[in-house]
Amino acid sequence: MPNSFVVLLILFFVALGIYYLLSLRIQNIWLLLVSYTFYFVWQWQSAVVLMGLTLANFVLGLIIERSKRRLLWKSIGITLNILTLAFFKYRLFVFLRMLNLSAGLGNQPASDTLAILVPVGLSFTVLQTISYLVDVGNSRLKAERNLIDFALYLAYFPKLLAGPIERANKFLEKLRTPRVVNNKSITDSFTLLLIGLFRKLVIANLLSRFASETLFKQPSTFTSPELWMGLISYSFLIYNDFAGYTGIARGISGLFGIELSTNFDLPYFSASVADFWNRWHMSFSFWLRDYIYFPISRWLATKVDRRHPINTILPPLVTMIISGMWHMASPNMLLWGAIHGTYLSVRRLPLPGKPSLPNQRPFWEQVIRASAVFLLVTLAWVPFRTDISNSLRFWKGLIIWRSGPLSLIPLAIILPSLVLDALQSSNEVVFARWPHHARAAAIALTLLAIGLVLLARTTGTPFIYQGF
Amino acid sequence: METSIDPQYAARDDATNLKHHTLQLSWPLGLPVIEALILIIIVLGVCELLARTQSIAALLPMQTVGSGSPGLELKLAGLREFVDEHGSVDCIFIGDSTVLRGIDPQMFEVAYAESTNIKIACYNFGVLALSPVESAALSEILVEKYHPHLLIFGTNLRDYYYDHTNERVMHAITDIPWIQYKLGNFSPVGWLTDHSIATQYYLGSITHLKSAWDEDLSKYATLRANGFAPREGIIRYEEVNAARCDSAKKAIGFQIPESVESALNDLVALRRYDVQVVFVELPLHPRLIELCNHGEPDYDLYLSGINDYAHAANVPFVQSTPAPWIDLDGWSDSYHLNEAGAEIFSQWLGRQIAHAITETASLNN
């Protein structure tokens, strides 16, 4: 555990203590100050980019609201945000092409040219600014007139790195409402924080050994059982890593009396791939649904009949391809998006049989469906993790059997993840309602497990979704 | 641009501004956390007690400081036992595998005693693939703890292969929290590793799970109580080939890389602990020197580079090549002496070091 972490922790509690003493309006200014300090310390260049985006979108929101040419200004605003994202996030792509070209001309560039800054959390910020401008443009939301609140909406530090992607109308309302931090909210926040840390530091950290980079970069050198176990490990690794991060973010935010959106709802127990997307990275899925999927569907409905196959296939396919490209502008992410788009399209095709609600189905059918969805989603994680040629090799290695010993250790690590899911299925802070001594034992066990893992692996790994 | 406050916001704020308190806590709060912390302290205390109980400790795997290097862990434990047995350690040899395989402290002690009439106790702290940066860091820890009179850094051409391209390899061991803690950079993990025996056993059990551990450990199968791990076998003259020249390529236009020079400076600076620092050239197979690059002229360039450095730093440098006194049957491979070669080399080294120290002492006087 680095010393800087301890310093950060102390500063956090000092900031929290001061926050409690302030009035509502000053609290927002204080939170903004703390958020920007955090951002400046992390990567000052990113803070400058965020400031620019904040000012531009604040002004654009006001212009859109007052303008008679809303569509034009809305389009300008969306384009500006997309260009910002493209410039910072996808510049590497463009640069590489340019470099290839210049190398072809015998003009070898210095490798330092590739050291491009990608502002932390930019992808998440841009989604929020776009939704804000669209909502203002469609009169679903009044343009924000308080620059402090608007800036805080974008910069609020618990959600800055990797969401949840908050909607302006809900979040800004929270910023205007007096907050209460009482025994219940403190207990709930610490519970979320502790479960989040356990998921990230214990489960995800331990699973990372079995879903190593080598496994995905050189799949041909591994046996089929190793590939299967590695892939299942990765599936639970990415889930626990991201769900863990969200838990930590929500827990920290809860201490400030601001509730952040839920991002996961037992995704690996989904009855269909569509259901999976309603439970996985929910704030992002719902954003895609509202700002990509619905507009495409509505537009197509004006062109072709609602039941036309194009109207069934195109909206999910385009939506999921955009989802893939949002994660990273690379062919493998395109493939990942296309796979999920195909899953969703097939799901929407009229199939024989009587439709029924998930909870009305017999238990065995629910298990089979959940297993099938897990399998489909897990197979699709391959191109999420590695390039296309290695993805093909990986899938080949899964199917064309090369026997070898099977290590069951990953399953032992996955088990706590499933137990946590089962316990959290009724209430995500269920532990907070346990009897006193049981809670103490659970806290002790969790802290010990975190401590032991940290001790064994003193160099931490960054959150996977922070990279997006 | 209008930035006036939303009236709704302002009204709500004014109404609550003075009266509202965000923090509304009531007692009892956090009792389970306090109870959990007490529980943790009890559990850890019991574990520490058990780890310090000899009958229990005998059942546990090896204690480690979490380095991931079986060699380092074996040497740390071995030196501890060595000092327990002899009361102190007078000289420590440090370096990579060439030191581990090439210097037999027992032979060295005999030759040294013959030349000086002084009986000393030496320990070989050679570890496979130890970089000069790691050697310097470990030397500081060892010198500070065991106060030897003599620190002998065994160097060979491969030490100068390290540069910015293999920075991570060069710092593999020095980055661990325990080493950093011992070097004065506090960290909770480093502190815990240093003070808690239970932690050391826990790290030992975790390290054993690493796939390469047993394989690496087997390379120390011949390890003796004085840290020497001889190697069997003889490489025939014609078997030495240019394929092993990779690490020797640094001899071309030889220069000491910046990071290695800094490590050498750190080694030299250990004299502040009243320890005599000596650099020793560990020889390479003569055939390898012939085959690699431009042969001897390049190798001489390397030797004069080290010589110049040692001269400037006022550190004795014992040059071992050309070494016709090492029989051609004294090599186990292109870089390492076998047991017979190590015996001859160690005796020779004992005499040379005795001579070098006497000479330095008389110059200083």
mmCIF file of C-alpha atoms in Angstrom, chain A residues 1 3 19-20 22-25 27-28 58-59 62 66 145-146 149 173 175-183 186-187 209 436-437 439-441 443-444 447-448 452-453 455-456 458, chain B residues 1-6 9-10 12-14 16-17 20-26 28-29 31-33 35-37 39-40 43-44 177 186-189 192 199 202-203 206 209-210:
data_model
loop_
_atom_site.group_PDB
_atom_site.id
_atom_site.type_symbol
_atom_site.label_atom_id
_atom_site.label_comp_id
_atom_site.label_asym_id
_atom_site.label_seq_id
_atom_site.Cartn_x
_atom_site.Cartn_y
_atom_site.Cartn_z
ATOM 1 C CA MET A 1 0.000 0.000 0.000
ATOM 2 C CA ASN A 3 2.196 6.098 1.280
ATOM 3 C CA TYR A 19 -18.165 19.115 3.984
ATOM 4 C CA TYR A 20 -20.442 18.171 6.877
ATOM 5 C CA LEU A 22 -20.944 23.591 5.387
ATOM 6 C CA SER A 23 -24.311 24.819 4.158
ATOM 7 C CA LEU A 24 -25.869 23.265 1.059
ATOM 8 C CA ARG A 25 -24.720 25.875 -1.442
ATOM 9 C CA GLN A 27 -21.151 22.178 0.049
ATOM 10 C CA ASN A 28 -21.475 22.097 -3.736
ATOM 11 C CA PHE A 58 -22.962 25.010 -20.127
ATOM 12 C CA VAL A 59 -23.103 27.784 -22.723
ATOM 13 C CA LEU A 62 -28.363 27.898 -22.603
ATOM 14 C CA ARG A 66 -33.248 29.960 -26.201
ATOM 15 C CA ARG A 145 -28.232 28.115 -14.909
ATOM 16 C CA ASN A 146 -25.926 27.422 -12.026
ATOM 17 C CA ASP A 149 -23.859 22.713 -10.067
ATOM 18 C CA GLU A 173 -31.930 17.699 -8.568
ATOM 19 C CA LEU A 175 -27.416 18.749 -5.897
ATOM 20 C CA ARG A 176 -30.264 21.122 -5.054
ATOM 21 C CA THR A 177 -31.646 18.943 -2.289
ATOM 22 C CA PRO A 178 -30.394 19.156 1.301
ATOM 23 C CA ARG A 179 -28.507 15.969 2.157
ATOM 24 C CA VAL A 180 -28.798 13.825 5.203
ATOM 25 C CA VAL A 181 -26.071 11.493 6.347
ATOM 26 C CA ASN A 182 -27.421 9.443 9.221
ATOM 27 C CA ASN A 183 -26.618 6.099 10.832
ATOM 28 C CA ILE A 186 -23.276 5.653 6.845
ATOM 29 C CA THR A 187 -23.825 1.924 7.413
ATOM 30 C CA ARG A 209 -3.832 -14.750 -12.263
ATOM 31 C CA HIS A 436 -24.741 -7.119 15.299
ATOM 32 C CA HIS A 437 -22.215 -9.959 15.863
ATOM 33 C CA ARG A 439 -21.990 -8.041 10.896
ATOM 34 C CA ALA A 440 -18.815 -7.729 12.978
ATOM 35 C CA ALA A 441 -17.672 -11.195 11.855
ATOM 36 C CA ILE A 443 -16.523 -7.084 8.413
ATOM 37 C CA ALA A 444 -13.542 -8.782 10.108
ATOM 38 C CA LEU A 447 -10.990 -6.854 6.004
ATOM 39 C CA LEU A 448 -8.733 -9.832 6.681
ATOM 40 C CA LEU A 452 -4.110 -10.851 2.925
ATOM 41 C CA VAL A 453 -4.595 -10.284 -0.784
ATOM 42 C CA LEU A 455 -0.072 -8.327 1.254
ATOM 43 C CA ALA A 456 0.381 -11.073 -1.304
ATOM 44 C CA THR A 458 1.541 -5.457 -3.160
ATOM 45 C CA MET B 1 -24.844 34.695 -20.455
ATOM 46 C CA GLU B 2 -27.127 34.538 -17.473
ATOM 47 C CA THR B 3 -25.872 32.566 -14.523
ATOM 48 C CA SER B 4 -28.466 33.521 -11.931
ATOM 49 C CA ILE B 5 -29.450 30.893 -9.406
ATOM 50 C CA ASP B 6 -32.513 28.785 -10.024
ATOM 51 C CA TYR B 9 -32.842 26.101 -5.634
ATOM 52 C CA ALA B 10 -32.404 29.424 -3.878
ATOM 53 C CA ARG B 12 -34.876 25.622 -0.805
ATOM 54 C CA ASP B 13 -31.366 26.613 0.077
ATOM 55 C CA ASP B 14 -32.430 29.666 2.051
ATOM 56 C CA THR B 16 -32.488 25.013 4.936
ATOM 57 C CA ASN B 17 -29.230 26.861 4.940
ATOM 58 C CA HIS B 20 -30.024 21.947 8.143
ATOM 59 C CA HIS B 21 -27.236 19.724 9.372
ATOM 60 C CA THR B 22 -26.026 17.118 6.913
ATOM 61 C CA LEU B 23 -24.593 14.854 9.552
ATOM 62 C CA GLN B 24 -27.333 13.455 11.754
ATOM 63 C CA LEU B 25 -25.800 10.627 13.716
ATOM 64 C CA SER B 26 -26.960 8.961 16.880
ATOM 65 C CA PRO B 28 -24.578 3.669 18.961
ATOM 66 C CA LEU B 29 -22.807 3.835 15.600
ATOM 67 C CA LEU B 31 -20.032 -0.825 17.076
ATOM 68 C CA PRO B 32 -19.738 -3.768 14.653
ATOM 69 C CA VAL B 33 -16.673 -2.080 13.115
ATOM 70 C CA GLU B 35 -15.932 -5.300 17.333
ATOM 71 C CA ALA B 36 -14.521 -6.410 13.965
ATOM 72 C CA LEU B 37 -11.258 -4.564 14.586
ATOM 73 C CA LEU B 39 -11.606 -9.566 16.372
ATOM 74 C CA ILE B 40 -8.940 -8.906 13.733
ATOM 75 C CA VAL B 43 -6.864 -13.324 15.169
ATOM 76 C CA LEU B 44 -3.600 -11.696 14.075
ATOM 77 C CA PRO B 177 8.132 -3.370 -0.036
ATOM 78 C CA PHE B 186 8.487 3.324 4.940
ATOM 79 C CA SER B 187 5.454 1.329 3.872
ATOM 80 C CA PRO B 188 2.969 -0.545 6.086
ATOM 81 C CA VAL B 189 3.561 -3.776 4.136
ATOM 82 C CA LEU B 192 4.734 -5.707 8.655
ATOM 83 C CA THR B 199 3.493 -12.395 7.721
ATOM 84 C CA TYR B 202 2.175 -16.223 4.961
ATOM 85 C CA LEU B 203 4.292 -14.706 2.186
ATOM 86 C CA ILE B 206 1.894 -17.625 -1.211
ATOM 87 C CA LEU B 209 2.076 -21.360 -5.094
ATOM 88 C CA LYS B 210 3.927 -19.562 -7.884
#
